[in-house]
Tab-separated table of C-alpha atoms and ligand atoms in Angstrom:
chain	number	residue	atom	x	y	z
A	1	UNK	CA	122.930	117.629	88.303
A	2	UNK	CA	119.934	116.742	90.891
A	3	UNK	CA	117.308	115.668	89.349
A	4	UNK	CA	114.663	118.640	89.723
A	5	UNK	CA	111.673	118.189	87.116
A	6	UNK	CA	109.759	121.100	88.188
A	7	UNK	CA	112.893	123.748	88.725
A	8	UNK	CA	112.614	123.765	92.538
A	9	UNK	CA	116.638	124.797	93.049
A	10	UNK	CA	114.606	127.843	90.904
A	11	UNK	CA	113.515	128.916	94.125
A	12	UNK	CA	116.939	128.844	96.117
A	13	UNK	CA	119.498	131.390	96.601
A	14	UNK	CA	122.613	131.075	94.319
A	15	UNK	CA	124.306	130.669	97.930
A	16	UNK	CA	122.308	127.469	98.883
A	17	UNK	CA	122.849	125.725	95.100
A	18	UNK	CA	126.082	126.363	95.712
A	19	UNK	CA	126.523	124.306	98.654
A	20	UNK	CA	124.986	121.699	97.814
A	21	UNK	CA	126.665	121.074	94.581
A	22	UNK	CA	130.342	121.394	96.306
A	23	UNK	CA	128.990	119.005	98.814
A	24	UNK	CA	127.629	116.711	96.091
A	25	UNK	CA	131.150	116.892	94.200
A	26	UNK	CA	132.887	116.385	97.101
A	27	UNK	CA	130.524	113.098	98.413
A	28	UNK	CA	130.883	111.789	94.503
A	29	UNK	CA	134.243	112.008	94.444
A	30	UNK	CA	135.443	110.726	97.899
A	31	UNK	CA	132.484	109.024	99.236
A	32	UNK	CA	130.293	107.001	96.758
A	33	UNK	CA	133.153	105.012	95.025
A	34	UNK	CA	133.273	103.320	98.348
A	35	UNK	CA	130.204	102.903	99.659
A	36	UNK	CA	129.502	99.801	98.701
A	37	UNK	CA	132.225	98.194	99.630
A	38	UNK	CA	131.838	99.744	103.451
A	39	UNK	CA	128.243	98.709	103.298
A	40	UNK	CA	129.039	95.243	102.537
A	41	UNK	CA	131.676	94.799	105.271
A	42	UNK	CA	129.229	96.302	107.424
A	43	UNK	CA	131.865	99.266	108.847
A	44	UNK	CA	131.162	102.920	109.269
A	45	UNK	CA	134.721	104.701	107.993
A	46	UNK	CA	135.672	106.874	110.744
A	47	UNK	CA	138.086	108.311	108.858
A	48	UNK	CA	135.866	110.175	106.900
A	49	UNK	CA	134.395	112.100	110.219
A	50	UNK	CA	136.718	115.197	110.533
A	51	UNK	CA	136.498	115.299	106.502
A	52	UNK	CA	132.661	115.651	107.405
A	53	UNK	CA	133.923	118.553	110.146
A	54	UNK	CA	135.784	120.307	107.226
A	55	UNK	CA	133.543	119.868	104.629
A	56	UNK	CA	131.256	121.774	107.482
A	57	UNK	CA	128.535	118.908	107.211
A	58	UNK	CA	128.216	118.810	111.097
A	59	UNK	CA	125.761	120.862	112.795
A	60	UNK	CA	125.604	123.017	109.982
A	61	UNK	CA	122.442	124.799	110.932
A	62	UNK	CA	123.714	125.910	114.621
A	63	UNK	CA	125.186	128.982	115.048
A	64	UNK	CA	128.695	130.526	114.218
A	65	UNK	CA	129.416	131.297	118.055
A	66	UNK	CA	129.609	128.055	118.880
A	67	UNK	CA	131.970	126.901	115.787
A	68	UNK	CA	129.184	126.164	113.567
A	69	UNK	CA	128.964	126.829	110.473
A	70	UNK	CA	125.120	128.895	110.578
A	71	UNK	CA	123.798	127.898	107.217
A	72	UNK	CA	120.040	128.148	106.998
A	73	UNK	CA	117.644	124.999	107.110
A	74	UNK	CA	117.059	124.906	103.450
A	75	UNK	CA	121.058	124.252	103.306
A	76	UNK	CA	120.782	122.059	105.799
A	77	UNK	CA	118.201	120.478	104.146
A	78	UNK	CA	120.174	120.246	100.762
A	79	UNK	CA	123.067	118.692	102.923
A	80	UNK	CA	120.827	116.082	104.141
A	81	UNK	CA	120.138	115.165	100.586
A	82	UNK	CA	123.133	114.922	99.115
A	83	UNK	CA	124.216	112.903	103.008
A	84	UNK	CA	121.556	110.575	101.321
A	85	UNK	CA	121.554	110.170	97.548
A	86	UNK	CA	124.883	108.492	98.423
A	87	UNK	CA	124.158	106.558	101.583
A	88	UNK	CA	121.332	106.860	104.300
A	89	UNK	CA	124.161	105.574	106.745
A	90	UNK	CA	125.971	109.284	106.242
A	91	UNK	CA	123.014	110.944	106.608
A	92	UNK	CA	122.242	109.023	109.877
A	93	UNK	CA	125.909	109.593	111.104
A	94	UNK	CA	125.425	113.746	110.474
A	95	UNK	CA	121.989	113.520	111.240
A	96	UNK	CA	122.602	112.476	114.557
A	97	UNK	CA	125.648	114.595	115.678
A	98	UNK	CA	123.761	117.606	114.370
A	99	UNK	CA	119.888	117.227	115.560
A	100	UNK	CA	120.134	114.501	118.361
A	101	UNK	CA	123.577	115.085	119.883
A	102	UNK	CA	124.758	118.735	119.078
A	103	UNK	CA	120.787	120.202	119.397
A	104	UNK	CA	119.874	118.962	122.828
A	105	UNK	CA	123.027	120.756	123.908
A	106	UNK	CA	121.907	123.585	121.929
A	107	UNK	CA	118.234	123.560	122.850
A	108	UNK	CA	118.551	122.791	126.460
A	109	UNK	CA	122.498	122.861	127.380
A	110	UNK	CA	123.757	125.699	129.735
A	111	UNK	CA	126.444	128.018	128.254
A	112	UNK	CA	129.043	126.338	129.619
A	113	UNK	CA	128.252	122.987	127.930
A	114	UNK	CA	127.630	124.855	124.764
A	115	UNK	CA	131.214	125.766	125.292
A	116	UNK	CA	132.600	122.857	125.916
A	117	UNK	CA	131.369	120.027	123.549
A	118	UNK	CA	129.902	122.277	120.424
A	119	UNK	CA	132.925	123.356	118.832
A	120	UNK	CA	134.438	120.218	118.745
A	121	UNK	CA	131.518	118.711	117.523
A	122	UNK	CA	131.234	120.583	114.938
A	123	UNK	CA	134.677	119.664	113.725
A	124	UNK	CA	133.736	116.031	114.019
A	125	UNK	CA	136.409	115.484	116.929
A	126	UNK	CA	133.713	114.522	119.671
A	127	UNK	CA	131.127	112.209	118.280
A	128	UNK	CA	127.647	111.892	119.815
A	129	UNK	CA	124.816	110.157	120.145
A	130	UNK	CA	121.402	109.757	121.436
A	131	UNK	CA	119.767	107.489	123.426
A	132	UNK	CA	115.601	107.091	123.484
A	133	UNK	CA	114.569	104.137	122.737
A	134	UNK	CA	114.263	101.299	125.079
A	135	UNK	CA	114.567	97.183	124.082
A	136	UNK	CA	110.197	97.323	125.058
A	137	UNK	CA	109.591	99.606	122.077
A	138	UNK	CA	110.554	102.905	120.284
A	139	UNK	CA	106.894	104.332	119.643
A	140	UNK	CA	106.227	104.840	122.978
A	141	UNK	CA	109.270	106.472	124.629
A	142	UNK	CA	107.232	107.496	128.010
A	143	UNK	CA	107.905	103.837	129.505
A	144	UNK	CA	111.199	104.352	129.638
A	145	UNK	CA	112.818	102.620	132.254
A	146	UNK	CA	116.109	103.955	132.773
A	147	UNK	CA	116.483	106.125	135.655
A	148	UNK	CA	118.800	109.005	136.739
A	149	UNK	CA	119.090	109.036	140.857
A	150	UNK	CA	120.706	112.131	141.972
A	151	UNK	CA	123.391	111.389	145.004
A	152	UNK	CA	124.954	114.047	146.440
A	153	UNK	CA	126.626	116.471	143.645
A	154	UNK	CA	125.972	113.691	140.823
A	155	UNK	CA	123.479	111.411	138.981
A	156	UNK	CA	123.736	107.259	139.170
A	157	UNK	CA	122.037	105.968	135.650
A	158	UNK	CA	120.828	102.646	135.713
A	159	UNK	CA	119.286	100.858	132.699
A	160	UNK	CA	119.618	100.516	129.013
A	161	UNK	CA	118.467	101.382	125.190
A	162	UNK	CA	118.389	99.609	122.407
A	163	UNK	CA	118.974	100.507	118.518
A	164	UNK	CA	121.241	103.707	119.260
A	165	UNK	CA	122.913	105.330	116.561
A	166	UNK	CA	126.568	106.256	116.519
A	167	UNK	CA	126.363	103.924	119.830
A	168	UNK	CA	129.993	102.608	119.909
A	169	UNK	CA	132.164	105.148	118.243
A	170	UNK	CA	130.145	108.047	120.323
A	171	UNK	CA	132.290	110.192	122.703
A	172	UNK	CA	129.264	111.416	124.592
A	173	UNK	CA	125.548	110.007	124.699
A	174	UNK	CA	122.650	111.899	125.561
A	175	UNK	CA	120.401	109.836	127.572
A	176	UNK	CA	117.172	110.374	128.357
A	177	UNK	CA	116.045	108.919	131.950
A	178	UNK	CA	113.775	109.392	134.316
A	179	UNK	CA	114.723	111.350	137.583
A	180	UNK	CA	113.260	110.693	141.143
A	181	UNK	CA	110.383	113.015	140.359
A	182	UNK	CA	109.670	110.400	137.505
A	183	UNK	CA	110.385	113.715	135.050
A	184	UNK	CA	112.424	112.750	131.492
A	185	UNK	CA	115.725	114.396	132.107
A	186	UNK	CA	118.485	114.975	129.591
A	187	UNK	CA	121.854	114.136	130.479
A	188	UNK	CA	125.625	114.291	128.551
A	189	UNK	CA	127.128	110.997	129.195
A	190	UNK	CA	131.067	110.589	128.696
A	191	UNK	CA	130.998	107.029	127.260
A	192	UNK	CA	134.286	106.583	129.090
A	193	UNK	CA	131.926	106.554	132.028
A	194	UNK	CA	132.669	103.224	134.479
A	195	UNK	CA	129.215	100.927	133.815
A	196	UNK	CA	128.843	102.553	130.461
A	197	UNK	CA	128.980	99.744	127.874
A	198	UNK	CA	127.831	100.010	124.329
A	199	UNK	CA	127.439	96.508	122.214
A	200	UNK	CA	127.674	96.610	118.421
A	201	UNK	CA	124.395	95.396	116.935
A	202	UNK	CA	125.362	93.070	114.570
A	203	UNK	CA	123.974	91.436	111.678
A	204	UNK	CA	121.978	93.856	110.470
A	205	UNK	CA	120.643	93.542	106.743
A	206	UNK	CA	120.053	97.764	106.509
A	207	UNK	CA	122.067	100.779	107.361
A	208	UNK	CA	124.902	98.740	106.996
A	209	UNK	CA	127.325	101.428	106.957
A	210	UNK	CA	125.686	103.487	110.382
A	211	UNK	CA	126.242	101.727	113.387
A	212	UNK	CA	123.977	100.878	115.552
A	213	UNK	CA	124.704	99.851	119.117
A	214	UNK	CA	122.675	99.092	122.224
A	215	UNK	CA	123.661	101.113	125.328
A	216	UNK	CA	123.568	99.764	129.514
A	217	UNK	CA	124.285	101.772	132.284
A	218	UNK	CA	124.968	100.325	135.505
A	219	UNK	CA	125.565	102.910	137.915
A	220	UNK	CA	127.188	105.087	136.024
A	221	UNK	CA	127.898	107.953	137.843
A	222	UNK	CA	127.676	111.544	136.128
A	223	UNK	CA	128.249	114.726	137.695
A	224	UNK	CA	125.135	116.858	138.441
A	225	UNK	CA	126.659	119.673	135.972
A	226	UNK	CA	126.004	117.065	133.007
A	227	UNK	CA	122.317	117.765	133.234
A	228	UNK	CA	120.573	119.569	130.090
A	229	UNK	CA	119.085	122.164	132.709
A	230	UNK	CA	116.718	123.117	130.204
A	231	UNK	CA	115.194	119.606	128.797
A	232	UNK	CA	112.281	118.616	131.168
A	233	UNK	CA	109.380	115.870	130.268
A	234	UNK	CA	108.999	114.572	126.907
A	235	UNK	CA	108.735	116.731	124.933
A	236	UNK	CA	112.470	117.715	124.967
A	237	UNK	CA	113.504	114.571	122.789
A	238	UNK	CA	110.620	114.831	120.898
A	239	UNK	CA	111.762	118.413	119.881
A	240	UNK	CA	114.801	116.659	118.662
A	241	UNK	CA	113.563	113.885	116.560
A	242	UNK	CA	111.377	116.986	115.155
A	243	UNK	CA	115.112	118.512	114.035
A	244	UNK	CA	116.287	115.181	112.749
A	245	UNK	CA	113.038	114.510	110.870
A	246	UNK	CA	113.783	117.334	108.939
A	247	UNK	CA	116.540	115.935	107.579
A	248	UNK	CA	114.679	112.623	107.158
A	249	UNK	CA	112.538	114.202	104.870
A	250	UNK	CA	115.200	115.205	102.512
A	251	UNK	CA	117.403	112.922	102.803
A	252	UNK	CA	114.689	110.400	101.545
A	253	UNK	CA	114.680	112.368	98.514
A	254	UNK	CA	118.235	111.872	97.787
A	255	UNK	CA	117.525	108.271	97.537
A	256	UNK	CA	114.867	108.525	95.252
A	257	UNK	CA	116.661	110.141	93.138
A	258	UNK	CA	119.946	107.683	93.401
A	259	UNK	CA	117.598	104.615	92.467
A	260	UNK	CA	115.222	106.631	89.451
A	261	UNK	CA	119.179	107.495	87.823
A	262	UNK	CA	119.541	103.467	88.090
A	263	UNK	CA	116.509	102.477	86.916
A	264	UNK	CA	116.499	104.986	84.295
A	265	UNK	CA	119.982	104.603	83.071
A	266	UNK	CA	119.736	101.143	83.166
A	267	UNK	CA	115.775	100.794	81.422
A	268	UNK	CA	117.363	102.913	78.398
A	269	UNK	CA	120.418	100.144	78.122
A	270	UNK	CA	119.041	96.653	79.061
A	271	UNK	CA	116.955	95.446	75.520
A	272	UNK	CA	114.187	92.704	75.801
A	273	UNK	CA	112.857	91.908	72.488
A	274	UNK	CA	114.949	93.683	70.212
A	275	UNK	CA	113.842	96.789	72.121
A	276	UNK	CA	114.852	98.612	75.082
A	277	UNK	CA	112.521	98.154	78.018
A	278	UNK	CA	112.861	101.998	78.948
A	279	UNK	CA	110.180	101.843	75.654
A	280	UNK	CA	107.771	99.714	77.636
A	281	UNK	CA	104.878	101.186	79.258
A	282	UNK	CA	104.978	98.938	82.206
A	283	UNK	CA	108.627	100.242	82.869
A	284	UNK	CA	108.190	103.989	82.202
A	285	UNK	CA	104.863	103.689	84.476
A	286	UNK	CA	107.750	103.279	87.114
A	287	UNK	CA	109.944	105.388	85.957
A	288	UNK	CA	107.135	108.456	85.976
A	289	UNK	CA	105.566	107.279	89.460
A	290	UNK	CA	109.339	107.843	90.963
A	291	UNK	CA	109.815	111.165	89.035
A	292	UNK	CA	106.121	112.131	90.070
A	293	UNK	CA	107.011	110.969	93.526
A	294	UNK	CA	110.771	112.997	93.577
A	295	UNK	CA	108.939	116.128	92.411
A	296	UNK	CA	106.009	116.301	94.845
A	297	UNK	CA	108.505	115.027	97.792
A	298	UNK	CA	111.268	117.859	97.223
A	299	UNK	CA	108.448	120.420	97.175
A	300	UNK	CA	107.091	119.277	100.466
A	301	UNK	CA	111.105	119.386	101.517
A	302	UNK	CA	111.108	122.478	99.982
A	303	UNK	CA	108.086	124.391	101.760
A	304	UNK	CA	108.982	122.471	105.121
A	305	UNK	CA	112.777	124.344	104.976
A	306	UNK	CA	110.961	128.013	104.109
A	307	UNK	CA	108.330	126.808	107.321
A	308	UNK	CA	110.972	126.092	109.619
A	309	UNK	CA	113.347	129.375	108.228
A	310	UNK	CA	110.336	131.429	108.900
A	311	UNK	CA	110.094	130.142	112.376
A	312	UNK	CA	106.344	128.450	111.970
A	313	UNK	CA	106.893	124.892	111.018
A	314	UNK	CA	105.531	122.348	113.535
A	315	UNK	CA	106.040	119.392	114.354
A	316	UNK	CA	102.771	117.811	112.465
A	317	UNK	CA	104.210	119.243	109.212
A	318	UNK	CA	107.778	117.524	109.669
A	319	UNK	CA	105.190	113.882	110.158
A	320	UNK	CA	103.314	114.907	107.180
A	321	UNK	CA	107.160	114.772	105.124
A	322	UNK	CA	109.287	112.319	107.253
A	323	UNK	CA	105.900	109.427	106.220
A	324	UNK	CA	105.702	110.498	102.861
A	325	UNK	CA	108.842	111.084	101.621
A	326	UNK	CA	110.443	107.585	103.519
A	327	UNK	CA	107.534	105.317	101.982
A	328	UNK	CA	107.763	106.910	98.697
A	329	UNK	CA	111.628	106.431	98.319
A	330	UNK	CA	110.925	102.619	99.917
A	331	UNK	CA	109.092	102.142	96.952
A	332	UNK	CA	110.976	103.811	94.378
A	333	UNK	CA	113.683	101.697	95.641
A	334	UNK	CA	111.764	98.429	95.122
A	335	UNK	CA	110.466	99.210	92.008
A	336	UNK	CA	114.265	100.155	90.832
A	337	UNK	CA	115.290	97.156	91.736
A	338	UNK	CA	112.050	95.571	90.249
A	339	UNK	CA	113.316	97.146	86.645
A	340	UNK	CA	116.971	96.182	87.113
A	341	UNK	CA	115.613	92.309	87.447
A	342	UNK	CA	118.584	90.386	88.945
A	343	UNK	CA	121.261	93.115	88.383
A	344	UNK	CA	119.148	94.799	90.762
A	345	UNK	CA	120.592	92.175	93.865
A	346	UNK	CA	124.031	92.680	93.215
A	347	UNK	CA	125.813	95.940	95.187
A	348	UNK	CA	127.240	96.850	91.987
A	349	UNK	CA	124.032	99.383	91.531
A	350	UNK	CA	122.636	101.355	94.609
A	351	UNK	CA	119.057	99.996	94.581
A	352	UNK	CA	119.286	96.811	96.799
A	353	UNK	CA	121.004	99.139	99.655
A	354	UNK	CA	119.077	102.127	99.085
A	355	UNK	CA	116.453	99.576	99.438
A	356	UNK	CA	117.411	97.705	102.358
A	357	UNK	CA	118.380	101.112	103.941
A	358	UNK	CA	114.715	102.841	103.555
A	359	UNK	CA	113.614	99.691	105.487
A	360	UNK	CA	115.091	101.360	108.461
A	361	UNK	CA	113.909	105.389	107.416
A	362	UNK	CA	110.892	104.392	107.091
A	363	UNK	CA	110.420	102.502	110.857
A	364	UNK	CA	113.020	104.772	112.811
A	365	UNK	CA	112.596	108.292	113.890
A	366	UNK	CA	108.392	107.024	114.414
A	367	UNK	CA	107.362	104.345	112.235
A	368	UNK	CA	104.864	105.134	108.765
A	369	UNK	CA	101.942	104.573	111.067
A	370	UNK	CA	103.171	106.239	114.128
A	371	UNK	CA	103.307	109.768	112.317
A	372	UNK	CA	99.556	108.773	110.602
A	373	UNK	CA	98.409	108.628	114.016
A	374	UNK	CA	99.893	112.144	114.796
A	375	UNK	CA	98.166	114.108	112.049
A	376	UNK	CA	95.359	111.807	111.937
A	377	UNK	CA	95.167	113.302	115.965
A	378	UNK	CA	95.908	116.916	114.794
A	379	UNK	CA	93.325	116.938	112.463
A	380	UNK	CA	90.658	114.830	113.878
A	381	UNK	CA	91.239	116.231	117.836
A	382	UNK	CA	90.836	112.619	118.907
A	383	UNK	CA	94.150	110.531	120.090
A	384	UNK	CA	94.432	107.019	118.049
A	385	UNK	CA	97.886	106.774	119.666
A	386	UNK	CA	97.338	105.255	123.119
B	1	LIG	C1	119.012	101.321	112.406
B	1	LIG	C2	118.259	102.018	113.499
B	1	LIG	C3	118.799	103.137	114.102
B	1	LIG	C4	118.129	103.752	115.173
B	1	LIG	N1	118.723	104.826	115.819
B	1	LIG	C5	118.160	105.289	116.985
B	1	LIG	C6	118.848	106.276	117.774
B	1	LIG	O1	119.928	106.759	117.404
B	1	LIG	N2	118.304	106.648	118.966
B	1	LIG	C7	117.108	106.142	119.408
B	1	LIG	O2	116.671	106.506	120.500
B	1	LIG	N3	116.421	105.223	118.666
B	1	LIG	C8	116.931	104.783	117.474
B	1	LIG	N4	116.255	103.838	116.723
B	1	LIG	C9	114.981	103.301	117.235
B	1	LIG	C10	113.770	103.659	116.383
B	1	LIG	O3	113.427	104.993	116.567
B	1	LIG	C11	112.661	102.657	116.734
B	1	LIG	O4	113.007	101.430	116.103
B	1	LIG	C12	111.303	103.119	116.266
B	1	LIG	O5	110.862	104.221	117.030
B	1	LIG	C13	110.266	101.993	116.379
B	1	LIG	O6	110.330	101.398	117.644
B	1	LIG	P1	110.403	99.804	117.764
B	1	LIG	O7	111.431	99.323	116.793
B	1	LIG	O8	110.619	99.500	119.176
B	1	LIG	O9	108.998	99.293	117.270
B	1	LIG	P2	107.631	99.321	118.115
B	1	LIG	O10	107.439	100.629	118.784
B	1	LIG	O11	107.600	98.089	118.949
B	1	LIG	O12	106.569	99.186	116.943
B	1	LIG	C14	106.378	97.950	116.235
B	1	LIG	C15	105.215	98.123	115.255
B	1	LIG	O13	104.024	98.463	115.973
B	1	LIG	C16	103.440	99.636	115.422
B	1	LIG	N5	102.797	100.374	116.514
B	1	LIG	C17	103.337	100.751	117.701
B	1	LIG	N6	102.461	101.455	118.422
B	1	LIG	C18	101.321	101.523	117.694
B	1	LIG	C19	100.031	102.120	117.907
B	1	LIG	N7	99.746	102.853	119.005
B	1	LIG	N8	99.097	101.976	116.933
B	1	LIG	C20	99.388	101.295	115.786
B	1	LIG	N9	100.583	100.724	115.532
B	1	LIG	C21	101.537	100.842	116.463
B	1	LIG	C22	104.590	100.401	114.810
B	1	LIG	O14	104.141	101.294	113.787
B	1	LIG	C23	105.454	99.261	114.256
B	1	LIG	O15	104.990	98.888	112.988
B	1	LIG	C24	116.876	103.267	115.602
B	1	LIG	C25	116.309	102.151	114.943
B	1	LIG	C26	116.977	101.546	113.902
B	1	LIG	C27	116.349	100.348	113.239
């Protein structure tokens, strides 16, 4: 059952509870067993990609015509949090393909690339990625370096980015690059592509089970067709981390609610003193803070899903959810691991890699103080940022 202290499922249709609990049976049953064992060796498990496709976790919020499967964003939001509660690597991998690889072609593709790469997609047998960031620094995208010079009927790319999910197992990237107007262009890179290299970031101590890859291009020569005719300037990947933010938002709550279950389960087991410490008021003032923290968190999911269903969510109200609800599973997550003392290092509960993982939510996708600055600039009118 997901944890839900003030009856927000309540408010859902009997259609979107039912998703998300055959998605949650299905994750328990064929994902979590595993998860730590991936996580520890560091591997994503391709194999479980066209089970995703099935299971119709991929693009789930784009529409039918294109092989998708057209549930509504509060679905998609529920998927996202199920994606989570088990590993923040899944919900990166979907994440991704969905709102940074199958949106852009969405949002800004022409029919015929709609055509071409959604279906597939969608059935997890092309797998995408997308590429922003740069190695001088993810919170400000607009000195990008990596150019797209159009010669003839095609585009040369030239440059690199760093920290790119999906980077080395992705079919296609979309790369952002600047064309010879100096405009940010969006482009559908075959990674088969001569000059296109992707290098597997390795030793990473979070998202363990995403990868995470750096791209370089070095003249890699795409035809002119493999433009996203509609993406121009900035604010056409920033319209996509807006879509994956969403996500973000509840997929953070699927964490807190993996580590509270820990802490709890293990508080009410784990005796100090002749008495359990789930009876000690230090303990259960962590235990409430991460209920208190679940139920405010899933109603901010839960408003931001009717927002964006009703067509009038913006971007300001997917910062005010992607910062809260990422900080206040990172700390749930330390302070389960804080009540499971040193069981809490050992993989053998969820907390340490829930913990480790919300390292990364809360940086990537803009950083806690990155979205502060964007509502502290919406509602102030004066721009902290640069
Ligand atoms: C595991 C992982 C997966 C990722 N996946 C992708 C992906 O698929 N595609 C992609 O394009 N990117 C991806 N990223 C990149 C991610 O979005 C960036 O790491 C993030 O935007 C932060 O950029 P940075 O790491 O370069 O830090 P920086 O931008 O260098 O920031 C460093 C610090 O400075 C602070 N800071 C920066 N500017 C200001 C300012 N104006 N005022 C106050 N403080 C400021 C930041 O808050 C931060 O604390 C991923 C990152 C990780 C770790």
């Amino acid at each position: 059952m997901m944890l839900d202290y003030y009856n927000v499922l309540d408010l859902l249709s009997s259609e979107e509870r039912q998703v998300q609990s055959v998605v949650r049976d299905f994750l328990d049953s064929e994902i979590l067993p595993h998860v730590a064992d991936w996580w520890e060796k560091a591997d994503f498990p391709t194999h479980v990609i066209s089970k995703f496709g099935e299971m119709g976790l991929l693009g789930a919020n784009l529409p039918a015509e294109y092989g998708c499967p057209q549930v509504n964003n509060m679905t998609y939001g529920l998927i996202m949090y199920e994606l989570e509660r088990v590993d923040s690597g899944f919900r990166s991998f979907a994440g991704v393909q969905s709102a940074l690889a199958m949106y852009p072609i969405y949002k800004y593709g022409s029919e015929d690339q709609k055509q071409s790469y959604l279906p597939n997609m969608a059935a997890g047998l092309t797998i995408g990625c997308f590429g922003l960031t740069e190695h001088e620094g993810g919170s400000d995208p607009d000195q990008m370096k990596t150019t797209a010079r159009k010669v003839g009927e095609s585009y040369l790319i030239n440059g690199s980015k760093m920290w790119i999910t999906n980077g080395s197992i992705a079919d296609i990237a979309i790369v952002w690059a600047k064309d010879d107007d100096q405009i940010v262009r969006g482009f559908i890179v075959p990674s088969d592509t001569p000059g296109f290299t992707a290098n597997k970031i390795q030793r990473k101590m979070s998202m363990r089970n995403s990868i995470t890859s750096e791209l370089i291009f070095d003249d890699v020569e795409i035809p002119a067709t493999n433009i996203l005719p509609e993406a121009k300037g900035l604010s056409a990947p920033l319209g996509c981390l807006t879509q994956a933010r969403f996500g973000i938002a509840w997929g953070s709550m699927g964490v807190l609610e993996s580590v509270y279950y820990d802490a709890l389960n293990f508080s009410n087991i784990r005796s100090t003193f002749d008495k359990p410490i789930s009876s000690r008021q230090l303990v259960q003032d962590k235990l409430v803070d991460m209920v208190v923290d679940h139920t405010k968190g899933l109603l901010l999911a839960t408003r931001l899903a009717q927002l964006k269903d009703a067509g009038e969510m913006q971007y300001q109200h997917v910062s005010v959810a992607k910062r809260e609800n990422a900080r206040s599973a990172l700390n749930a997550a330390r302070s389960a691991r804080e009540i499971l003392g040193g069981s809490g290092i050992t993989l053998d509960y969820s907390v340490i890699r829930h913990m480790l993982n919300m390292e990364t939510v809360d940086t990537y996708e803009g950083t806690h103080d990155i979205h502060t600055l964007v509502i502290g600039r919406d509602i102030t009118g004066q721009n902290a940022l640069v």
